[in-house]
Amino acid sequence: MSQEATATRSRIDVMGLQKRSRCGYCGTREGSRSFVVEAVRLGCGDYQELLDRGWRRSGTSLYVTDHSTACCAYYTIRTDALRYAMRASDKRLLRRWRRQGLLARGAAAAAAAASGPQPPPLEEQLAARGARLEVRLEAAEFSEEKYLVFARYQSAVHGDHDETRDGFRRFLCDSPLVPEPCGPAELLPHGLGSYHQCYYVDGRLAAVGVIDVLPRCVSSVYLFYDPDFGALSLGSLSALREIALVRELHRGASAQIAHYYMGYFVPSCAKMQYKAQRRPADLLDLVTLAWVPIDRCLERIRAHPVFCTFDPAVDASAIVRDHPRDVLDRAPVLDPAWLDAAGRAAAMRLQFAVGARRLSGADLARISADVERVVLQTCAALGPGLASRVDLLL
């Protein structure tokens, strides 16, 4: 991999605040807004920084929720993969896979069963070869086989019968992440970047986990599976496999890789509760940008169910929402009032650069008539450091 690719400067096209047509968690129409950028190219370290500010990606689009009027709270959740201990349900799942011949018992696992010491680590149990299941870490590229599995999944699970090949490419194959060297090729064929972790049963593609491997984590983007294999609990198995991947990369590629990011945790959504069970886990405080153990967070969320900070020392009078009808005076992630001196200096430089360029009427209409506000929101959302060093298109 060339040094030029490693040093590629991130380039981001700012779209500004965008309304969502429908909340996927509570069903509210126009229930929230997101601040959206389109990433032309993005360094893996830069995306790690954005994840740690509450951002997520869908294809090449990056977004962070505006919680000032959102119908649901979206908190980034991560699991400490190095300290993760399998739950009883995890062990039952692995036993069921072994009984069906889908997962092999490695030599170490058989020895442990015979002698009675501690069982082998999760990654060893899931890496055993010779069974009907094969897991391959592949490039995040389109194939007809992957598309057909995705189309069947969307139709059977989500009732969406109109998925196109181009839509699949944009959603789950396109990625702005620029690959960066990291560890041996047998662990990470393309270094840091986006991958498809593919699960084959008897040579047939059963599921695909879309993941990003970043400097400090493995981030889960999406999972889809063939409905014919729906009874195998592939969602639970893929989460265990991705946690195991973090451990393997921590040991063999980079000691900094230690966490498994599961996307957003939405406390009000029942189908999201499984994420809170993978402990030890932290939620990201979108006011202080600190990671806080989930037990402490859940106590605060019970008192302020729509949006809050987890730090009781912070004056939360204007940054909590107890009811969907509440409106915040300011949304911390997007509010320029939270910018420090360095952030304001970055905003002034960016604003000057915008003013020095000739913008068409269409450009102005797209990002808003108030360029200053968009510039300040951009610096608040990206953080002053990242806003200063990426190429921003406004």
CSV table of C-alpha atoms in Angstrom, one decimal:
chain,number,residue,atom,x,y,z
A,1,MET,CA,0.0,0.0,0.0
A,2,SER,CA,1.5,3.4,-1.0
A,3,GLN,CA,2.6,6.0,1.5
A,4,GLU,CA,0.5,8.5,-0.5
A,5,ALA,CA,-2.7,6.5,0.4
A,6,THR,CA,-1.8,6.6,4.0
A,7,ALA,CA,-1.3,10.3,4.1
A,8,THR,CA,-4.5,11.1,2.1
A,9,ARG,CA,-6.2,14.2,3.4
A,10,SER,CA,-9.9,13.7,4.2
A,11,ARG,CA,-12.4,15.6,2.0
A,12,ILE,CA,-15.9,16.3,3.1
A,13,ASP,CA,-18.9,17.9,1.4
A,14,VAL,CA,-21.2,19.6,4.0
A,15,MET,CA,-24.9,19.1,3.5
A,16,GLY,CA,-26.1,20.7,6.7
A,17,LEU,CA,-29.2,19.8,8.7
A,18,GLN,CA,-31.5,17.3,7.0
A,19,LYS,CA,-34.9,16.1,8.1
A,20,ARG,CA,-35.5,12.4,8.4
A,21,SER,CA,-38.7,11.3,6.7
A,22,ARG,CA,-39.5,8.7,9.3
A,23,CYS,CA,-37.9,7.4,12.5
A,24,GLY,CA,-36.9,3.8,12.2
A,25,TYR,CA,-37.3,3.2,15.9
A,26,CYS,CA,-40.5,4.8,17.0
A,27,GLY,CA,-42.2,5.4,13.6
A,28,THR,CA,-42.6,9.2,14.1
A,29,ARG,CA,-42.7,11.0,10.8
A,30,GLU,CA,-40.2,13.8,10.5
A,31,GLY,CA,-39.2,12.8,14.1
A,32,SER,CA,-35.6,14.1,14.0
A,33,ARG,CA,-33.0,15.9,12.0
A,34,SER,CA,-29.4,14.9,11.4
A,35,PHE,CA,-26.4,17.0,10.5
A,36,VAL,CA,-25.1,15.3,7.3
A,37,VAL,CA,-21.9,15.4,5.3
A,38,GLU,CA,-20.9,13.5,2.3
A,39,ALA,CA,-17.4,12.1,2.5
A,40,VAL,CA,-15.4,12.1,-0.7
A,41,ARG,CA,-12.5,10.4,1.1
A,42,LEU,CA,-11.9,9.9,4.8
A,43,GLY,CA,-8.9,8.8,6.8
A,44,CYS,CA,-9.6,5.9,9.2
A,45,GLY,CA,-8.2,8.0,12.1
A,46,ASP,CA,-10.5,10.9,11.2
A,47,TYR,CA,-13.5,8.6,11.2
A,48,GLN,CA,-12.5,7.2,14.5
A,49,GLU,CA,-12.5,10.7,15.8
A,50,LEU,CA,-16.0,11.3,14.4
A,51,LEU,CA,-17.3,8.0,15.9
A,52,ASP,CA,-16.1,9.3,19.3
A,53,ARG,CA,-18.3,12.4,18.7
A,54,GLY,CA,-21.4,10.5,18.0
A,55,TRP,CA,-21.3,10.2,14.2
A,56,ARG,CA,-22.2,7.1,12.1
A,57,ARG,CA,-21.9,6.4,8.4
A,58,SER,CA,-24.3,4.9,5.8
A,59,GLY,CA,-22.3,4.4,2.6
A,60,THR,CA,-20.4,7.6,2.0
A,61,SER,CA,-22.9,9.7,4.0
A,62,LEU,CA,-21.9,10.6,7.6
A,63,TYR,CA,-24.5,11.9,10.1
A,64,VAL,CA,-25.0,12.9,13.7
A,65,THR,CA,-28.4,13.5,15.3
A,66,ASP,CA,-29.7,16.9,16.3
A,67,HIS,CA,-31.1,16.1,19.7
A,68,SER,CA,-32.7,19.5,20.3
A,69,THR,CA,-36.0,18.2,18.9
A,70,ALA,CA,-35.4,14.5,18.2
A,71,CYS,CA,-38.1,12.0,18.9
A,72,CYS,CA,-35.6,9.5,20.2
A,73,ALA,CA,-32.2,9.7,21.9
A,74,TYR,CA,-29.3,8.1,20.0
A,75,TYR,CA,-26.3,7.2,22.1
A,76,THR,CA,-23.2,5.6,20.7
A,77,ILE,CA,-22.5,2.3,22.5
A,78,ARG,CA,-19.3,0.3,22.7
A,79,THR,CA,-18.2,-3.0,24.3
A,80,ASP,CA,-14.8,-3.6,25.9
A,81,ALA,CA,-14.0,-6.6,23.8
A,82,LEU,CA,-10.9,-7.5,25.8
A,83,ARG,CA,-12.9,-7.9,29.0
A,84,TYR,CA,-16.1,-9.3,27.5
A,85,ALA,CA,-17.3,-12.5,29.2
A,86,MET,CA,-19.7,-14.7,27.4
A,87,ARG,CA,-23.2,-14.9,28.8
A,88,ALA,CA,-25.2,-18.1,29.3
A,89,SER,CA,-27.1,-17.4,26.1
A,90,ASP,CA,-23.8,-17.1,24.1
A,91,LYS,CA,-22.6,-20.4,25.4
A,92,ARG,CA,-26.0,-22.0,24.6
A,93,LEU,CA,-25.7,-20.6,21.0
A,94,LEU,CA,-22.2,-22.1,20.5
A,95,ARG,CA,-23.3,-25.5,21.9
A,96,ARG,CA,-26.2,-25.5,19.5
A,97,TRP,CA,-23.9,-24.7,16.5
A,98,ARG,CA,-21.6,-27.5,17.6
A,99,ARG,CA,-24.4,-30.0,18.0
A,100,GLN,CA,-25.5,-29.2,14.4
A,101,GLY,CA,-22.0,-29.6,13.1
A,102,LEU,CA,-21.9,-26.0,12.1
A,103,LEU,CA,-19.0,-25.1,14.4
A,104,ALA,CA,-16.0,-27.3,15.1
A,105,ARG,CA,-14.5,-28.1,18.5
A,106,GLY,CA,-10.9,-27.1,18.2
A,107,ALA,CA,-8.2,-29.3,19.8
A,108,ALA,CA,-7.8,-26.8,22.7
A,109,ALA,CA,-11.6,-26.9,23.3
A,110,ALA,CA,-11.7,-30.7,23.3
A,111,ALA,CA,-8.7,-30.8,25.8
A,112,ALA,CA,-10.4,-28.2,28.0
A,113,ALA,CA,-13.6,-30.3,28.0
A,114,ALA,CA,-11.7,-33.4,29.0
A,115,SER,CA,-9.4,-31.9,31.7
A,116,GLY,CA,-11.8,-29.3,33.2
A,117,PRO,CA,-9.7,-26.1,33.2
A,118,GLN,CA,-11.0,-22.7,32.0
A,119,PRO,CA,-12.6,-23.0,28.5
A,120,PRO,CA,-10.6,-21.6,25.5
A,121,PRO,CA,-11.0,-17.9,24.6
A,122,LEU,CA,-14.0,-16.9,22.4
A,123,GLU,CA,-11.8,-16.2,19.4
A,124,GLU,CA,-10.4,-19.7,19.5
A,125,GLN,CA,-13.8,-21.3,19.8
A,126,LEU,CA,-15.0,-19.3,16.8
A,127,ALA,CA,-11.9,-19.8,14.6
A,128,ALA,CA,-11.9,-23.6,14.7
A,129,ARG,CA,-11.7,-25.0,11.2
A,130,GLY,CA,-13.2,-28.1,9.6
A,131,ALA,CA,-16.9,-27.4,10.4
A,132,ARG,CA,-19.7,-26.5,8.0
A,133,LEU,CA,-19.3,-22.8,8.9
A,134,GLU,CA,-16.5,-20.7,7.2
A,135,VAL,CA,-16.0,-17.0,8.0
A,136,ARG,CA,-14.0,-14.9,5.6
A,137,LEU,CA,-12.9,-11.3,5.9
A,138,GLU,CA,-13.4,-9.9,2.4
A,139,ALA,CA,-13.2,-6.6,0.6
A,140,ALA,CA,-16.3,-4.4,0.9
A,141,GLU,CA,-17.1,-5.0,-2.8
A,142,PHE,CA,-20.2,-5.8,-4.8
A,143,SER,CA,-21.0,-9.3,-5.9
A,144,GLU,CA,-24.1,-10.7,-7.3
A,145,GLU,CA,-24.2,-13.4,-4.6
A,146,LYS,CA,-24.1,-10.7,-1.8
A,147,TYR,CA,-26.8,-8.7,-3.5
A,148,LEU,CA,-29.2,-11.6,-3.9
A,149,VAL,CA,-28.8,-12.4,-0.2
A,150,PHE,CA,-29.4,-8.7,0.7
A,151,ALA,CA,-32.5,-8.5,-1.6
A,152,ARG,CA,-34.0,-11.6,0.0
A,153,TYR,CA,-33.3,-10.3,3.5
A,154,GLN,CA,-34.9,-6.9,2.8
A,155,SER,CA,-38.0,-8.5,1.4
A,156,ALA,CA,-38.4,-11.1,4.1
A,157,VAL,CA,-37.4,-9.1,7.2
A,158,HIS,CA,-38.3,-5.5,6.2
A,159,GLY,CA,-41.0,-6.0,3.6
A,160,ASP,CA,-38.9,-4.0,1.1
A,161,HIS,CA,-39.2,-5.5,-2.4
A,162,ASP,CA,-37.6,-2.7,-4.4
A,163,GLU,CA,-33.9,-3.0,-3.5
A,164,THR,CA,-31.7,-2.4,-6.5
A,165,ARG,CA,-28.2,-3.3,-7.2
A,166,ASP,CA,-27.2,0.4,-7.3
A,167,GLY,CA,-28.9,1.0,-3.9
A,168,PHE,CA,-27.1,-2.0,-2.4
A,169,ARG,CA,-23.7,-0.7,-3.7
A,170,ARG,CA,-24.4,2.8,-2.3
A,171,PHE,CA,-25.6,1.5,1.1
A,172,LEU,CA,-23.3,-1.4,1.9
A,173,CYS,CA,-20.4,-1.4,-0.6
A,174,ASP,CA,-19.4,2.2,-1.1
A,175,SER,CA,-17.1,3.5,1.7
A,176,PRO,CA,-15.1,6.8,1.9
A,177,LEU,CA,-12.5,5.2,4.1
A,178,VAL,CA,-9.0,5.2,2.7
A,179,PRO,CA,-7.2,1.9,3.6
A,180,GLU,CA,-4.2,2.3,5.8
A,181,PRO,CA,-1.5,-0.4,6.6
A,182,CYS,CA,-2.0,-2.2,9.8
A,183,GLY,CA,-0.7,-5.6,10.9
A,184,PRO,CA,-0.1,-8.7,8.8
A,185,ALA,CA,-2.1,-9.3,5.6
A,186,GLU,CA,-3.4,-12.7,6.9
A,187,LEU,CA,-5.3,-10.7,9.6
A,188,LEU,CA,-6.2,-7.6,7.7
A,189,PRO,CA,-5.8,-8.1,3.9
A,190,HIS,CA,-6.2,-4.4,3.2
A,191,GLY,CA,-5.2,-2.8,6.5
A,192,LEU,CA,-7.5,-0.5,8.3
A,193,GLY,CA,-10.7,0.3,6.4
A,194,SER,CA,-14.1,-1.2,5.4
A,195,TYR,CA,-14.8,-5.0,5.0
A,196,HIS,CA,-17.5,-7.5,4.5
A,197,GLN,CA,-17.2,-10.4,7.0
A,198,CYS,CA,-18.9,-13.2,5.1
A,199,TYR,CA,-20.4,-16.3,6.7
A,200,TYR,CA,-20.6,-19.4,4.5
A,201,VAL,CA,-22.5,-22.6,5.5
A,202,ASP,CA,-21.6,-25.6,3.4
A,203,GLY,CA,-20.1,-23.2,0.8
A,204,ARG,CA,-23.3,-21.1,0.6
A,205,LEU,CA,-23.3,-17.4,1.6
A,206,ALA,CA,-25.5,-17.2,4.7
A,207,ALA,CA,-24.8,-13.7,6.1
A,208,VAL,CA,-22.6,-10.6,5.6
A,209,GLY,CA,-21.5,-8.3,8.4
A,210,VAL,CA,-20.4,-4.9,7.1
A,211,ILE,CA,-17.7,-3.6,9.4
A,212,ASP,CA,-15.1,-0.8,9.6
A,213,VAL,CA,-11.7,-1.6,11.2
A,214,LEU,CA,-10.4,1.6,12.7
A,215,PRO,CA,-7.4,2.6,14.8
A,216,ARG,CA,-9.1,1.8,18.1
A,217,CYS,CA,-12.1,-0.4,17.3
A,218,VAL,CA,-14.1,-2.6,15.0
A,219,SER,CA,-17.3,-0.7,14.2
A,220,SER,CA,-20.4,-2.7,13.1
A,221,VAL,CA,-22.2,-1.0,10.2
A,222,TYR,CA,-24.9,-3.5,9.2
A,223,LEU,CA,-25.7,-7.2,9.1
A,224,PHE,CA,-27.9,-9.0,6.5
A,225,TYR,CA,-28.5,-12.7,6.1
A,226,ASP,CA,-30.3,-15.2,3.9
A,227,PRO,CA,-33.8,-15.9,5.4
A,228,ASP,CA,-33.2,-19.6,4.9
A,229,PHE,CA,-30.7,-19.4,7.7
A,230,GLY,CA,-32.9,-17.3,10.0
A,231,ALA,CA,-33.2,-19.9,12.7
A,232,LEU,CA,-29.4,-20.0,13.3
A,233,SER,CA,-29.3,-16.7,15.3
A,234,LEU,CA,-26.7,-15.2,12.9
A,235,GLY,CA,-27.1,-11.8,14.4
A,236,SER,CA,-25.9,-13.1,17.8
A,237,LEU,CA,-23.2,-15.2,16.3
A,238,SER,CA,-21.9,-12.3,14.1
A,239,ALA,CA,-21.6,-10.1,17.2
A,240,LEU,CA,-19.5,-12.7,19.0
A,241,ARG,CA,-17.4,-13.1,15.9
A,242,GLU,CA,-16.8,-9.4,15.6
A,243,ILE,CA,-15.8,-9.2,19.3
A,244,ALA,CA,-13.4,-12.1,18.7
A,245,LEU,CA,-12.0,-10.2,15.7
A,246,VAL,CA,-11.2,-7.2,18.0
A,247,ARG,CA,-9.2,-9.5,20.3
A,248,GLU,CA,-7.4,-11.1,17.3
A,249,LEU,CA,-6.5,-7.7,15.9
A,250,HIS,CA,-5.5,-6.4,19.4
A,251,ARG,CA,-3.0,-9.3,19.7
A,252,GLY,CA,-1.8,-9.5,16.1
A,253,ALA,CA,-2.2,-6.1,14.5
A,254,SER,CA,-2.4,-3.2,16.9
A,255,ALA,CA,-2.7,-3.1,20.7
A,256,GLN,CA,-4.8,0.1,20.3
A,257,ILE,CA,-7.7,-1.9,18.9
A,258,ALA,CA,-9.7,-2.8,21.9
A,259,HIS,CA,-13.4,-2.0,21.5
A,260,TYR,CA,-16.4,-3.1,19.6
A,261,TYR,CA,-18.8,-0.4,18.5
A,262,MET,CA,-22.3,-1.6,18.0
A,263,GLY,CA,-23.8,1.6,16.5
A,264,TYR,CA,-26.5,3.6,18.2
A,265,PHE,CA,-28.3,2.5,21.4
A,266,VAL,CA,-31.8,3.9,21.6
A,267,PRO,CA,-33.1,3.3,25.1
A,268,SER,CA,-36.8,3.7,24.2
A,269,CYS,CA,-36.6,1.0,21.5
A,270,ALA,CA,-37.2,-2.5,22.8
A,271,LYS,CA,-35.4,-4.2,19.9
A,272,MET,CA,-32.2,-2.3,20.9
A,273,GLN,CA,-32.0,-3.6,24.4
A,274,TYR,CA,-29.8,-6.5,23.4
A,275,LYS,CA,-26.9,-4.1,22.8
A,276,ALA,CA,-27.0,-3.1,26.5
A,277,GLN,CA,-26.4,-6.7,27.5
A,278,ARG,CA,-23.0,-7.0,26.0
A,279,ARG,CA,-20.9,-5.9,29.0
A,280,PRO,CA,-18.8,-4.2,30.0
A,281,ALA,CA,-20.3,-1.4,27.9
A,282,ASP,CA,-20.1,2.4,27.7
A,283,LEU,CA,-22.3,5.1,26.3
A,284,LEU,CA,-20.9,8.3,24.8
A,285,ASP,CA,-21.9,11.4,26.7
A,286,LEU,CA,-22.7,13.9,23.8
A,287,VAL,CA,-22.2,16.8,26.1
A,288,THR,CA,-18.8,16.0,27.7
A,289,LEU,CA,-17.8,13.5,24.9
A,290,ALA,CA,-16.7,11.1,27.7
A,291,TRP,CA,-17.3,7.4,27.7
A,292,VAL,CA,-19.4,6.4,30.7
A,293,PRO,CA,-20.2,2.9,32.1
A,294,ILE,CA,-23.7,2.0,31.0
A,295,ASP,CA,-25.1,1.3,34.4
A,296,ARG,CA,-24.5,4.9,35.4
A,297,CYS,CA,-26.0,6.1,32.1
A,298,LEU,CA,-29.2,4.1,32.5
A,299,GLU,CA,-29.9,5.7,35.9
A,300,ARG,CA,-29.7,9.2,34.2
A,301,ILE,CA,-31.8,8.0,31.2
A,302,ARG,CA,-34.6,6.9,33.6
A,303,ALA,CA,-34.8,10.4,35.0
A,304,HIS,CA,-34.4,12.1,31.5
A,305,PRO,CA,-35.6,9.6,28.9
A,306,VAL,CA,-35.4,11.7,25.8
A,307,PHE,CA,-31.9,13.2,26.0
A,308,CYS,CA,-29.4,14.0,28.7
A,309,THR,CA,-25.8,14.2,29.8
A,310,PHE,CA,-24.5,11.5,32.1
A,311,ASP,CA,-22.4,13.8,34.2
A,312,PRO,CA,-24.4,15.2,37.1
A,313,ALA,CA,-21.7,17.8,37.7
A,314,VAL,CA,-22.6,19.4,34.4
A,315,ASP,CA,-25.4,22.0,34.6
A,316,ALA,CA,-28.0,20.1,32.7
A,317,SER,CA,-30.9,22.7,32.9
A,318,ALA,CA,-30.7,23.4,29.2
A,319,ILE,CA,-29.4,20.1,27.9
A,320,VAL,CA,-31.9,17.5,29.1
A,321,ARG,CA,-35.2,16.4,27.6
A,322,ASP,CA,-37.7,14.5,29.6
A,323,HIS,CA,-40.6,14.5,27.1
A,324,PRO,CA,-40.7,14.4,23.3
A,325,ARG,CA,-42.4,17.8,23.3
A,326,ASP,CA,-39.4,19.4,25.1
A,327,VAL,CA,-37.2,21.5,22.9
A,328,LEU,CA,-33.6,22.2,23.9
A,329,ASP,CA,-32.2,25.7,23.9
A,330,ARG,CA,-29.1,24.2,22.4
A,331,ALA,CA,-28.1,20.8,21.0
A,332,PRO,CA,-24.5,20.3,22.4
A,333,VAL,CA,-23.0,18.4,19.5
A,334,LEU,CA,-24.1,21.1,17.0
A,335,ASP,CA,-24.1,24.2,19.2
A,336,PRO,CA,-21.3,26.8,18.5
A,337,ALA,CA,-21.7,27.9,22.1
A,338,TRP,CA,-19.7,24.8,23.1
A,339,LEU,CA,-16.8,25.7,20.9
A,340,ASP,CA,-13.6,26.7,22.7
A,341,ALA,CA,-11.2,29.3,21.4
A,342,ALA,CA,-9.5,26.9,19.1
A,343,GLY,CA,-12.9,25.9,17.6
A,344,ARG,CA,-13.9,29.5,17.0
A,345,ALA,CA,-10.5,30.2,15.4
A,346,ALA,CA,-11.1,27.2,13.1
A,347,ALA,CA,-14.6,28.5,12.2
A,348,MET,CA,-13.2,32.0,11.4
A,349,ARG,CA,-10.6,30.5,9.0
A,350,LEU,CA,-13.3,28.3,7.4
A,351,GLN,CA,-15.7,31.2,7.1
A,352,PHE,CA,-13.0,33.4,5.5
A,353,ALA,CA,-12.3,30.6,3.0
A,354,VAL,CA,-16.0,30.4,2.1
A,355,GLY,CA,-16.3,34.1,1.7
A,356,ALA,CA,-13.2,34.2,-0.5
A,357,ARG,CA,-14.9,31.7,-2.9
A,358,ARG,CA,-17.6,32.6,-5.3
A,359,LEU,CA,-20.7,30.6,-4.3
A,360,SER,CA,-23.6,30.1,-6.7
A,361,GLY,CA,-27.2,30.7,-5.6
A,362,ALA,CA,-27.8,27.0,-5.7
A,363,ASP,CA,-24.9,26.3,-3.4
A,364,LEU,CA,-26.2,28.9,-0.9
A,365,ALA,CA,-29.7,27.5,-1.1
A,366,ARG,CA,-28.5,24.0,-0.5
A,367,ILE,CA,-26.5,24.6,2.7
A,368,SER,CA,-28.7,27.5,4.0
A,369,ALA,CA,-28.9,31.2,3.5
A,370,ASP,CA,-26.9,31.7,6.7
A,371,VAL,CA,-23.4,30.5,5.8
A,372,GLU,CA,-22.0,31.6,9.1
A,373,ARG,CA,-24.4,29.4,11.0
A,374,VAL,CA,-23.6,26.4,8.9
A,375,VAL,CA,-19.9,27.0,9.3
A,376,LEU,CA,-20.2,27.2,13.0
A,377,GLN,CA,-22.4,24.1,13.2
A,378,THR,CA,-19.8,22.2,11.0
A,379,CYS,CA,-17.0,23.1,13.4
A,380,ALA,CA,-19.0,22.2,16.4
A,381,ALA,CA,-20.1,18.8,14.9
A,382,LEU,CA,-16.7,17.8,13.5
A,383,GLY,CA,-14.7,19.3,16.4
A,384,PRO,CA,-12.2,22.1,15.8
A,385,GLY,CA,-9.2,19.7,15.2
A,386,LEU,CA,-10.8,17.8,12.4
A,387,ALA,CA,-12.5,20.9,11.0
A,388,SER,CA,-9.1,22.5,10.7
A,389,ARG,CA,-7.3,19.7,8.9
A,390,VAL,CA,-9.9,18.3,6.4
A,391,ASP,CA,-10.8,19.8,3.1
A,392,LEU,CA,-14.4,21.0,3.5
A,393,LEU,CA,-16.7,21.7,0.6
A,394,LEU,CA,-19.5,24.1,1.4
